[in-house]
Amino acid sequence: MNPDLADLNAFVAVARARGFRQAAHKAGASASTLSAAVRRLEAALGVRLLHRTTRSVTPTEAGARLLERLAPALGEVAAALQAVDALRDGVSGTLRLNVPVSAARLVLPMILPGFLAAYPDVRVEIVVEDGFVDALAAGCDAGIRYDERLEQDMIAVPIGPRLQRFATAAAPAYLDRHGRPAHPRDLLGHACILGRFASGRLTAPWEFERDGAVVRIEPKARLTVGVGGGMDCAVDAAIAGVGVLHLFEDWLRPHLASGVLEPVLADWWQPFSGPFLYHPSRRLVPPPLRAFIDYLRAS
């Protein structure tokens, strides 16, 4: 039994995409070519790897086990080949990052232009989602998350500002009508704007800190939006006077500076450590990712 490497890659592509057409579109190949490759692999292994229907393609138990072990191994092969290419031609290839909306909005714009200028042969693809994912299984080289959401077996590299704060704000007109809170617990009597993650968890409780005292409150949501793209809706709603918003200070800074939002309890805003670039602990790091890490450390 000596399966062809191209057939193994075809199986991984189809299993990840959950379909031959979808995989063919991503791989730049034909669906018939991928189908033939998977059939050859199944014949070589003597076991069915994929359940095929007119509507879906899903791994069998054997296929799922193979995918679990094979995807990281093929990633190592690709990284090894990229490393050779890097020595021959300089750093090139594609860097795929999985990042939350906050990083896409507040961190990467300060870093990517300089990195892309320094490495003109590297392409960058950004996948934006706020839930924690296995970056390698999702087809990405690395991700960006905060330390409380990092797995212990990941290698973490600081990226972006090392200290951030959550800011609380509302429209001046709203505060004129409902009063200006003097203590975090006063927010329990206010209309608040919350986010909801895809998991269903809310962006609550809100946490405040001053002189070593920490206060956590469960605000009453007047408006709830999906974390991610919905946060722009939350900011617009706060500006329109719907209620009080609790969000990254850097996100709200332009609106605070213009006066359309007014700081609330600014002396209670709690600092927290900045985000990290994380990637699996593996021996061979793809050259574009290695270049990105080196660029971060040199900046």
PDB file of C-alpha atoms in Angstrom:
ATOM      1  CA  MET A   1       0.000   0.000   0.000  1.00  0.00           C
ATOM      2  CA  ASN A   2       1.636   3.224  -1.174  1.00  0.00           C
ATOM      3  CA  PRO A   3      -1.012   5.951  -1.728  1.00  0.00           C
ATOM      4  CA  ASP A   4      -0.059   8.845  -3.947  1.00  0.00           C
ATOM      5  CA  LEU A   5       0.563  12.146  -2.151  1.00  0.00           C
ATOM      6  CA  ALA A   6      -1.684  13.979  -4.612  1.00  0.00           C
ATOM      7  CA  ASP A   7      -4.528  11.571  -3.828  1.00  0.00           C
ATOM      8  CA  LEU A   8      -4.068  12.168  -0.100  1.00  0.00           C
ATOM      9  CA  ASN A   9      -4.207  15.918  -0.676  1.00  0.00           C
ATOM     10  CA  ALA A  10      -7.334  15.511  -2.780  1.00  0.00           C
ATOM     11  CA  PHE A  11      -9.047  13.538  -0.002  1.00  0.00           C
ATOM     12  CA  VAL A  12      -8.200  16.206   2.599  1.00  0.00           C
ATOM     13  CA  ALA A  13      -9.473  18.969   0.318  1.00  0.00           C
ATOM     14  CA  VAL A  14     -12.797  17.204  -0.330  1.00  0.00           C
ATOM     15  CA  ALA A  15     -13.294  16.183   3.307  1.00  0.00           C
ATOM     16  CA  ARG A  16     -12.670  19.728   4.529  1.00  0.00           C
ATOM     17  CA  ALA A  17     -14.890  21.317   1.877  1.00  0.00           C
ATOM     18  CA  ARG A  18     -17.634  18.700   2.366  1.00  0.00           C
ATOM     19  CA  GLY A  19     -18.048  18.438  -1.378  1.00  0.00           C
ATOM     20  CA  PHE A  20     -16.193  17.758  -4.642  1.00  0.00           C
ATOM     21  CA  ARG A  21     -17.323  20.935  -6.398  1.00  0.00           C
ATOM     22  CA  GLN A  22     -16.468  23.130  -3.426  1.00  0.00           C
ATOM     23  CA  ALA A  23     -13.038  21.516  -3.090  1.00  0.00           C
ATOM     24  CA  ALA A  24     -12.432  21.776  -6.833  1.00  0.00           C
ATOM     25  CA  HIS A  25     -13.225  25.495  -6.755  1.00  0.00           C
ATOM     26  CA  LYS A  26     -10.736  26.095  -3.936  1.00  0.00           C
ATOM     27  CA  ALA A  27      -8.047  23.838  -5.391  1.00  0.00           C
ATOM     28  CA  GLY A  28      -8.343  25.041  -8.955  1.00  0.00           C
ATOM     29  CA  ALA A  29      -8.988  21.505 -10.189  1.00  0.00           C
ATOM     30  CA  SER A  30     -11.975  19.692 -11.652  1.00  0.00           C
ATOM     31  CA  ALA A  31     -14.474  17.804  -9.495  1.00  0.00           C
ATOM     32  CA  SER A  32     -13.976  14.694 -11.643  1.00  0.00           C
ATOM     33  CA  THR A  33     -10.220  14.788 -11.036  1.00  0.00           C
ATOM     34  CA  LEU A  34     -10.732  14.950  -7.276  1.00  0.00           C
ATOM     35  CA  SER A  35     -13.359  12.206  -7.400  1.00  0.00           C
ATOM     36  CA  ALA A  36     -10.993   9.913  -9.288  1.00  0.00           C
ATOM     37  CA  ALA A  37      -8.213  10.647  -6.790  1.00  0.00           C
ATOM     38  CA  VAL A  38     -10.423   9.747  -3.819  1.00  0.00           C
ATOM     39  CA  ARG A  39     -11.556   6.533  -5.528  1.00  0.00           C
ATOM     40  CA  ARG A  40      -7.917   5.537  -6.100  1.00  0.00           C
ATOM     41  CA  LEU A  41      -7.104   6.237  -2.461  1.00  0.00           C
ATOM     42  CA  GLU A  42     -10.079   4.206  -1.222  1.00  0.00           C
ATOM     43  CA  ALA A  43      -9.048   1.332  -3.492  1.00  0.00           C
ATOM     44  CA  ALA A  44      -5.464   1.479  -2.237  1.00  0.00           C
ATOM     45  CA  LEU A  45      -6.578   1.489   1.414  1.00  0.00           C
ATOM     46  CA  GLY A  46      -9.407  -0.988   0.924  1.00  0.00           C
ATOM     47  CA  VAL A  47     -11.904   1.132   2.887  1.00  0.00           C
ATOM     48  CA  ARG A  48     -14.527   3.749   2.083  1.00  0.00           C
ATOM     49  CA  LEU A  49     -13.442   7.198   3.267  1.00  0.00           C
ATOM     50  CA  LEU A  50     -16.397   9.369   2.244  1.00  0.00           C
ATOM     51  CA  HIS A  51     -20.165   9.047   2.358  1.00  0.00           C
ATOM     52  CA  ARG A  52     -21.461  10.488  -0.930  1.00  0.00           C
ATOM     53  CA  THR A  53     -25.028  11.637  -1.587  1.00  0.00           C
ATOM     54  CA  THR A  54     -26.452  14.033  -4.151  1.00  0.00           C
ATOM     55  CA  ARG A  55     -26.551  16.713  -1.448  1.00  0.00           C
ATOM     56  CA  SER A  56     -23.532  16.164   0.737  1.00  0.00           C
ATOM     57  CA  VAL A  57     -20.163  14.517   1.184  1.00  0.00           C
ATOM     58  CA  THR A  58     -19.091  13.551   4.715  1.00  0.00           C
ATOM     59  CA  PRO A  59     -16.206  11.450   6.061  1.00  0.00           C
ATOM     60  CA  THR A  60     -16.897   7.918   7.212  1.00  0.00           C
ATOM     61  CA  GLU A  61     -15.477   6.875  10.577  1.00  0.00           C
ATOM     62  CA  ALA A  62     -12.334   5.702   8.804  1.00  0.00           C
ATOM     63  CA  GLY A  63     -12.224   8.917   6.791  1.00  0.00           C
ATOM     64  CA  ALA A  64     -12.578  11.072   9.900  1.00  0.00           C
ATOM     65  CA  ARG A  65      -9.725   9.241  11.621  1.00  0.00           C
ATOM     66  CA  LEU A  66      -7.527   9.553   8.558  1.00  0.00           C
ATOM     67  CA  LEU A  67      -8.316  13.262   8.199  1.00  0.00           C
ATOM     68  CA  GLU A  68      -7.482  13.911  11.847  1.00  0.00           C
ATOM     69  CA  ARG A  69      -3.989  12.463  11.463  1.00  0.00           C
ATOM     70  CA  LEU A  70      -3.365  13.279   7.833  1.00  0.00           C
ATOM     71  CA  ALA A  71      -4.135  17.014   7.737  1.00  0.00           C
ATOM     72  CA  PRO A  72      -1.344  17.986  10.188  1.00  0.00           C
ATOM     73  CA  ALA A  73       1.082  15.601   8.464  1.00  0.00           C
ATOM     74  CA  LEU A  74       0.398  17.107   5.037  1.00  0.00           C
ATOM     75  CA  GLY A  75       0.788  20.532   6.612  1.00  0.00           C
ATOM     76  CA  GLU A  76       4.278  19.502   7.696  1.00  0.00           C
ATOM     77  CA  VAL A  77       5.072  18.298   4.178  1.00  0.00           C
ATOM     78  CA  ALA A  78       3.861  21.577   2.684  1.00  0.00           C
ATOM     79  CA  ALA A  79       5.867  23.540   5.254  1.00  0.00           C
ATOM     80  CA  ALA A  80       9.000  21.551   4.457  1.00  0.00           C
ATOM     81  CA  LEU A  81       8.618  22.200   0.736  1.00  0.00           C
ATOM     82  CA  GLN A  82       7.929  25.885   1.383  1.00  0.00           C
ATOM     83  CA  ALA A  83      11.065  26.066   3.499  1.00  0.00           C
ATOM     84  CA  VAL A  84      13.110  24.790   0.556  1.00  0.00           C
ATOM     85  CA  ASP A  85      11.413  27.299  -1.757  1.00  0.00           C
ATOM     86  CA  ALA A  86      12.168  30.067   0.716  1.00  0.00           C
ATOM     87  CA  LEU A  87      15.883  29.258   0.646  1.00  0.00           C
ATOM     88  CA  ARG A  88      15.873  29.187  -3.148  1.00  0.00           C
ATOM     89  CA  ASP A  89      13.679  32.140  -3.999  1.00  0.00           C
ATOM     90  CA  GLY A  90      13.190  34.155  -0.808  1.00  0.00           C
ATOM     91  CA  VAL A  91      10.048  34.108   1.310  1.00  0.00           C
ATOM     92  CA  SER A  92       6.885  33.606  -0.707  1.00  0.00           C
ATOM     93  CA  GLY A  93       3.539  31.901  -0.408  1.00  0.00           C
ATOM     94  CA  THR A  94       0.297  32.551   1.429  1.00  0.00           C
ATOM     95  CA  LEU A  95      -0.170  33.374   5.101  1.00  0.00           C
ATOM     96  CA  ARG A  96      -3.682  32.544   6.349  1.00  0.00           C
ATOM     97  CA  LEU A  97      -4.750  34.084   9.656  1.00  0.00           C
ATOM     98  CA  ASN A  98      -7.920  33.454  11.676  1.00  0.00           C
ATOM     99  CA  VAL A  99      -8.716  36.568  13.710  1.00  0.00           C
ATOM    100  CA  PRO A 100     -11.572  38.158  15.690  1.00  0.00           C
ATOM    101  CA  VAL A 101     -13.239  41.300  14.394  1.00  0.00           C
ATOM    102  CA  SER A 102     -11.494  43.417  17.029  1.00  0.00           C
ATOM    103  CA  ALA A 103      -8.068  42.338  15.733  1.00  0.00           C
ATOM    104  CA  ALA A 104      -9.081  42.832  12.105  1.00  0.00           C
ATOM    105  CA  ARG A 105     -10.231  46.334  12.952  1.00  0.00           C
ATOM    106  CA  LEU A 106      -7.772  47.503  15.611  1.00  0.00           C
ATOM    107  CA  VAL A 107      -4.558  45.471  15.338  1.00  0.00           C
ATOM    108  CA  LEU A 108      -3.842  44.282  11.804  1.00  0.00           C
ATOM    109  CA  PRO A 109      -4.211  47.676  10.061  1.00  0.00           C
ATOM    110  CA  MET A 110      -1.153  48.848  12.030  1.00  0.00           C
ATOM    111  CA  ILE A 111       0.924  45.813  11.031  1.00  0.00           C
ATOM    112  CA  LEU A 112      -0.051  44.428   7.623  1.00  0.00           C
ATOM    113  CA  PRO A 113       0.987  47.360   5.380  1.00  0.00           C
ATOM    114  CA  GLY A 114       4.558  47.281   6.686  1.00  0.00           C
ATOM    115  CA  PHE A 115       4.745  43.493   6.570  1.00  0.00           C
ATOM    116  CA  LEU A 116       3.451  43.305   2.999  1.00  0.00           C
ATOM    117  CA  ALA A 117       5.925  45.985   1.945  1.00  0.00           C
ATOM    118  CA  ALA A 118       8.771  44.038   3.572  1.00  0.00           C
ATOM    119  CA  TYR A 119       7.727  40.728   1.957  1.00  0.00           C
ATOM    120  CA  PRO A 120       6.320  41.532  -1.498  1.00  0.00           C
ATOM    121  CA  ASP A 121       6.050  37.857  -2.518  1.00  0.00           C
ATOM    122  CA  VAL A 122       3.868  36.887   0.463  1.00  0.00           C
ATOM    123  CA  ARG A 123       0.082  36.937   0.124  1.00  0.00           C
ATOM    124  CA  VAL A 124      -2.126  37.285   3.215  1.00  0.00           C
ATOM    125  CA  GLU A 125      -5.642  35.886   3.662  1.00  0.00           C
ATOM    126  CA  ILE A 126      -7.667  36.956   6.717  1.00  0.00           C
ATOM    127  CA  VAL A 127     -10.531  34.821   8.019  1.00  0.00           C
ATOM    128  CA  VAL A 128     -12.611  36.823  10.502  1.00  0.00           C
ATOM    129  CA  GLU A 129     -14.576  35.000  13.229  1.00  0.00           C
ATOM    130  CA  ASP A 130     -14.844  35.531  16.960  1.00  0.00           C
ATOM    131  CA  GLY A 131     -15.111  31.962  18.241  1.00  0.00           C
ATOM    132  CA  PHE A 132     -11.957  30.036  19.166  1.00  0.00           C
ATOM    133  CA  VAL A 133     -11.027  27.595  16.423  1.00  0.00           C
ATOM    134  CA  ASP A 134      -8.302  25.093  15.683  1.00  0.00           C
ATOM    135  CA  ALA A 135      -6.401  27.251  13.206  1.00  0.00           C
ATOM    136  CA  LEU A 136      -4.691  24.307  11.520  1.00  0.00           C
ATOM    137  CA  ALA A 137      -7.902  22.295  11.129  1.00  0.00           C
ATOM    138  CA  ALA A 138      -9.577  25.410   9.680  1.00  0.00           C
ATOM    139  CA  GLY A 139      -6.910  25.636   7.004  1.00  0.00           C
ATOM    140  CA  CYS A 140      -5.133  28.609   8.594  1.00  0.00           C
ATOM    141  CA  ASP A 141      -1.491  28.933   9.597  1.00  0.00           C
ATOM    142  CA  ALA A 142      -2.155  30.896  12.774  1.00  0.00           C
ATOM    143  CA  GLY A 143      -4.791  32.877  14.659  1.00  0.00           C
ATOM    144  CA  ILE A 144      -5.103  35.888  16.913  1.00  0.00           C
ATOM    145  CA  ARG A 145      -6.853  35.638  20.268  1.00  0.00           C
ATOM    146  CA  TYR A 146      -6.536  36.901  23.829  1.00  0.00           C
ATOM    147  CA  ASP A 147      -4.670  34.870  26.447  1.00  0.00           C
ATOM    148  CA  GLU A 148      -7.759  33.593  28.261  1.00  0.00           C
ATOM    149  CA  ARG A 149      -8.897  31.906  25.028  1.00  0.00           C
ATOM    150  CA  LEU A 150      -5.604  30.254  24.099  1.00  0.00           C
ATOM    151  CA  GLU A 151      -5.047  26.514  24.326  1.00  0.00           C
ATOM    152  CA  GLN A 152      -2.111  25.457  26.496  1.00  0.00           C
ATOM    153  CA  ASP A 153      -0.324  23.620  23.681  1.00  0.00           C
ATOM    154  CA  MET A 154      -0.216  26.666  21.414  1.00  0.00           C
ATOM    155  CA  ILE A 155       2.812  28.866  20.844  1.00  0.00           C
ATOM    156  CA  ALA A 156       1.794  32.475  21.537  1.00  0.00           C
ATOM    157  CA  VAL A 157       3.560  35.582  20.231  1.00  0.00           C
ATOM    158  CA  PRO A 158       2.514  39.079  21.388  1.00  0.00           C
ATOM    159  CA  ILE A 159       0.928  41.158  18.641  1.00  0.00           C
ATOM    160  CA  GLY A 160      -0.421  44.702  18.747  1.00  0.00           C
ATOM    161  CA  PRO A 161      -0.737  46.899  21.855  1.00  0.00           C
ATOM    162  CA  ARG A 162       0.258  45.096  25.040  1.00  0.00           C
ATOM    163  CA  LEU A 163      -2.282  46.939  27.145  1.00  0.00           C
ATOM    164  CA  GLN A 164      -5.863  47.710  26.180  1.00  0.00           C
ATOM    165  CA  ARG A 165      -8.986  48.860  27.999  1.00  0.00           C
ATOM    166  CA  PHE A 166     -12.721  48.435  27.728  1.00  0.00           C
ATOM    167  CA  ALA A 167     -14.444  51.801  27.572  1.00  0.00           C
ATOM    168  CA  THR A 168     -18.003  52.589  28.597  1.00  0.00           C
ATOM    169  CA  ALA A 169     -19.837  55.343  26.747  1.00  0.00           C
ATOM    170  CA  ALA A 170     -23.214  56.753  25.781  1.00  0.00           C
ATOM    171  CA  ALA A 171     -24.594  59.636  23.770  1.00  0.00           C
ATOM    172  CA  PRO A 172     -24.672  62.935  25.686  1.00  0.00           C
ATOM    173  CA  ALA A 173     -28.400  63.241  24.963  1.00  0.00           C
ATOM    174  CA  TYR A 174     -29.047  59.822  26.523  1.00  0.00           C
ATOM    175  CA  LEU A 175     -27.097  60.790  29.654  1.00  0.00           C
ATOM    176  CA  ASP A 176     -28.949  64.096  29.852  1.00  0.00           C
ATOM    177  CA  ARG A 177     -32.235  62.156  29.952  1.00  0.00           C
ATOM    178  CA  HIS A 178     -31.242  59.277  32.224  1.00  0.00           C
ATOM    179  CA  GLY A 179     -28.427  60.670  34.367  1.00  0.00           C
ATOM    180  CA  ARG A 180     -24.692  60.053  34.515  1.00  0.00           C
ATOM    181  CA  PRO A 181     -23.640  56.985  36.525  1.00  0.00           C
ATOM    182  CA  ALA A 182     -21.312  57.669  39.447  1.00  0.00           C
ATOM    183  CA  HIS A 183     -20.631  54.002  40.218  1.00  0.00           C
ATOM    184  CA  PRO A 184     -20.695  50.848  38.053  1.00  0.00           C
ATOM    185  CA  ARG A 185     -23.755  49.559  39.930  1.00  0.00           C
ATOM    186  CA  ASP A 186     -25.673  52.618  38.729  1.00  0.00           C
ATOM    187  CA  LEU A 187     -25.602  51.003  35.265  1.00  0.00           C
ATOM    188  CA  LEU A 188     -28.110  48.422  36.491  1.00  0.00           C
ATOM    189  CA  GLY A 189     -30.748  51.123  36.104  1.00  0.00           C
ATOM    190  CA  HIS A 190     -29.732  51.985  32.547  1.00  0.00           C
ATOM    191  CA  ALA A 191     -30.519  50.597  29.105  1.00  0.00           C
ATOM    192  CA  CYS A 192     -27.388  48.819  27.881  1.00  0.00           C
ATOM    193  CA  ILE A 193     -26.202  47.433  24.561  1.00  0.00           C
ATOM    194  CA  LEU A 194     -24.714  43.920  24.600  1.00  0.00           C
ATOM    195  CA  GLY A 195     -23.103  41.583  22.099  1.00  0.00           C
ATOM    196  CA  ARG A 196     -23.813  37.885  21.675  1.00  0.00           C
ATOM    197  CA  PHE A 197     -21.223  35.387  20.492  1.00  0.00           C
ATOM    198  CA  ALA A 198     -22.114  32.613  18.054  1.00  0.00           C
ATOM    199  CA  SER A 199     -22.006  30.224  21.026  1.00  0.00           C
ATOM    200  CA  GLY A 200     -24.894  32.157  22.589  1.00  0.00           C
ATOM    201  CA  ARG A 201     -22.784  33.725  25.345  1.00  0.00           C
ATOM    202  CA  LEU A 202     -23.332  37.434  25.983  1.00  0.00           C
ATOM    203  CA  THR A 203     -20.606  40.048  26.395  1.00  0.00           C
ATOM    204  CA  ALA A 204     -21.443  40.190  30.081  1.00  0.00           C
ATOM    205  CA  PRO A 205     -20.840  40.602  32.911  1.00  0.00           C
ATOM    206  CA  TRP A 206     -19.154  43.969  32.541  1.00  0.00           C
ATOM    207  CA  GLU A 207     -16.104  44.337  34.759  1.00  0.00           C
ATOM    208  CA  PHE A 208     -14.765  47.586  36.237  1.00  0.00           C
ATOM    209  CA  GLU A 209     -11.719  48.293  38.381  1.00  0.00           C
ATOM    210  CA  ARG A 210     -10.467  51.208  40.484  1.00  0.00           C
ATOM    211  CA  ASP A 211      -7.871  51.370  43.271  1.00  0.00           C
ATOM    212  CA  GLY A 212      -7.695  47.589  43.382  1.00  0.00           C
ATOM    213  CA  ALA A 213     -11.465  47.159  43.738  1.00  0.00           C
ATOM    214  CA  VAL A 214     -13.183  45.105  41.032  1.00  0.00           C
ATOM    215  CA  VAL A 215     -16.912  45.406  40.395  1.00  0.00           C
ATOM    216  CA  ARG A 216     -18.798  43.060  38.060  1.00  0.00           C
ATOM    217  CA  ILE A 217     -22.342  43.811  36.927  1.00  0.00           C
ATOM    218  CA  GLU A 218     -24.938  42.045  34.801  1.00  0.00           C
ATOM    219  CA  PRO A 219     -26.362  44.873  32.687  1.00  0.00           C
ATOM    220  CA  LYS A 220     -29.904  44.822  31.335  1.00  0.00           C
ATOM    221  CA  ALA A 221     -29.847  44.587  27.557  1.00  0.00           C
ATOM    222  CA  ARG A 222     -32.027  47.034  25.669  1.00  0.00           C
ATOM    223  CA  LEU A 223     -30.338  45.941  22.448  1.00  0.00           C
ATOM    224  CA  THR A 224     -28.325  42.797  21.680  1.00  0.00           C
ATOM    225  CA  VAL A 225     -26.264  42.388  18.508  1.00  0.00           C
ATOM    226  CA  GLY A 226     -24.078  39.627  17.122  1.00  0.00           C
ATOM    227  CA  VAL A 227     -20.443  39.997  18.106  1.00  0.00           C
ATOM    228  CA  GLY A 228     -18.423  40.807  15.040  1.00  0.00           C
ATOM    229  CA  GLY A 229     -20.027  42.821  12.273  1.00  0.00           C
ATOM    230  CA  GLY A 230     -22.953  43.648  14.532  1.00  0.00           C
ATOM    231  CA  MET A 231     -20.765  45.799  16.763  1.00  0.00           C
ATOM    232  CA  ASP A 232     -20.862  48.660  14.261  1.00  0.00           C
ATOM    233  CA  CYS A 233     -24.645  48.556  14.642  1.00  0.00           C
ATOM    234  CA  ALA A 234     -24.156  48.718  18.420  1.00  0.00           C
ATOM    235  CA  VAL A 235     -21.937  51.792  18.118  1.00  0.00           C
ATOM    236  CA  ASP A 236     -24.433  53.519  15.803  1.00  0.00           C
ATOM    237  CA  ALA A 237     -27.235  52.709  18.237  1.00  0.00           C
ATOM    238  CA  ALA A 238     -25.275  54.174  21.137  1.00  0.00           C
ATOM    239  CA  ILE A 239     -24.618  57.343  19.138  1.00  0.00           C
ATOM    240  CA  ALA A 240     -28.362  57.531  18.406  1.00  0.00           C
ATOM    241  CA  GLY A 241     -29.100  57.457  22.147  1.00  0.00           C
ATOM    242  CA  VAL A 242     -30.352  53.870  22.571  1.00  0.00           C
ATOM    243  CA  GLY A 243     -28.227  53.148  25.628  1.00  0.00           C
ATOM    244  CA  VAL A 244     -24.828  52.553  27.211  1.00  0.00           C
ATOM    245  CA  LEU A 245     -22.118  50.638  25.361  1.00  0.00           C
ATOM    246  CA  HIS A 246     -19.055  48.770  26.724  1.00  0.00           C
ATOM    247  CA  LEU A 247     -16.427  48.121  24.047  1.00  0.00           C
ATOM    248  CA  PHE A 248     -12.735  48.390  23.220  1.00  0.00           C
ATOM    249  CA  GLU A 249     -11.472  51.896  23.952  1.00  0.00           C
ATOM    250  CA  ASP A 250      -9.598  51.962  20.631  1.00  0.00           C
ATOM    251  CA  TRP A 251     -12.852  51.168  18.800  1.00  0.00           C
ATOM    252  CA  LEU A 252     -14.705  54.001  20.503  1.00  0.00           C
ATOM    253  CA  ARG A 253     -11.872  56.557  20.540  1.00  0.00           C
ATOM    254  CA  PRO A 254     -12.871  58.416  17.323  1.00  0.00           C
ATOM    255  CA  HIS A 255     -16.454  58.808  18.583  1.00  0.00           C
ATOM    256  CA  LEU A 256     -15.282  59.957  22.006  1.00  0.00           C
ATOM    257  CA  ALA A 257     -12.943  62.458  20.371  1.00  0.00           C
ATOM    258  CA  SER A 258     -15.709  63.860  18.176  1.00  0.00           C
ATOM    259  CA  GLY A 259     -18.096  64.167  21.127  1.00  0.00           C
ATOM    260  CA  VAL A 260     -20.899  62.028  19.691  1.00  0.00           C
ATOM    261  CA  LEU A 261     -20.224  59.647  22.575  1.00  0.00           C
ATOM    262  CA  GLU A 262     -19.392  60.671  26.126  1.00  0.00           C
ATOM    263  CA  PRO A 263     -17.160  58.639  28.467  1.00  0.00           C
ATOM    264  CA  VAL A 264     -18.983  56.943  31.323  1.00  0.00           C
ATOM    265  CA  LEU A 265     -17.109  55.950  34.508  1.00  0.00           C
ATOM    266  CA  ALA A 266     -13.754  56.595  32.809  1.00  0.00           C
ATOM    267  CA  ASP A 267     -11.843  56.223  36.093  1.00  0.00           C
ATOM    268  CA  TRP A 268     -13.227  52.667  36.348  1.00  0.00           C
ATOM    269  CA  TRP A 269     -12.166  51.446  32.895  1.00  0.00           C
ATOM    270  CA  GLN A 270     -10.336  48.160  33.354  1.00  0.00           C
ATOM    271  CA  PRO A 271      -7.056  47.438  31.537  1.00  0.00           C
ATOM    272  CA  PHE A 272      -6.232  43.991  30.148  1.00  0.00           C
ATOM    273  CA  SER A 273      -3.355  42.420  28.256  1.00  0.00           C
ATOM    274  CA  GLY A 274      -3.268  42.698  24.484  1.00  0.00           C
ATOM    275  CA  PRO A 275      -3.758  39.888  21.956  1.00  0.00           C
ATOM    276  CA  PHE A 276      -1.427  37.110  20.846  1.00  0.00           C
ATOM    277  CA  LEU A 277      -0.670  35.470  17.552  1.00  0.00           C
ATOM    278  CA  TYR A 278      -0.966  31.727  18.189  1.00  0.00           C
ATOM    279  CA  HIS A 279       0.023  28.721  16.128  1.00  0.00           C
ATOM    280  CA  PRO A 280       0.390  24.985  16.718  1.00  0.00           C
ATOM    281  CA  SER A 281       3.542  23.719  18.368  1.00  0.00           C
ATOM    282  CA  ARG A 282       5.178  22.026  15.421  1.00  0.00           C
ATOM    283  CA  ARG A 283       8.734  21.773  14.246  1.00  0.00           C
ATOM    284  CA  LEU A 284       8.311  23.190  10.764  1.00  0.00           C
ATOM    285  CA  VAL A 285       6.752  26.654  10.609  1.00  0.00           C
ATOM    286  CA  PRO A 286       5.682  27.747   7.098  1.00  0.00           C
ATOM    287  CA  PRO A 287       8.037  30.446   5.776  1.00  0.00           C
ATOM    288  CA  PRO A 288       5.330  33.145   5.445  1.00  0.00           C
ATOM    289  CA  LEU A 289       4.337  32.596   9.086  1.00  0.00           C
ATOM    290  CA  ARG A 290       7.969  32.559  10.203  1.00  0.00           C
ATOM    291  CA  ALA A 291       8.510  35.834   8.351  1.00  0.00           C
ATOM    292  CA  PHE A 292       5.437  37.334  10.024  1.00  0.00           C
ATOM    293  CA  ILE A 293       6.627  36.260  13.482  1.00  0.00           C
ATOM    294  CA  ASP A 294      10.101  37.675  12.813  1.00  0.00           C
ATOM    295  CA  TYR A 295       8.519  40.922  11.637  1.00  0.00           C
ATOM    296  CA  LEU A 296       6.439  41.185  14.823  1.00  0.00           C
ATOM    297  CA  ARG A 297       9.431  40.576  17.043  1.00  0.00           C
ATOM    298  CA  ALA A 298      11.530  43.157  15.190  1.00  0.00           C
ATOM    299  CA  SER A 299       8.813  45.843  15.264  1.00  0.00           C
TER     300      SER A 299
END
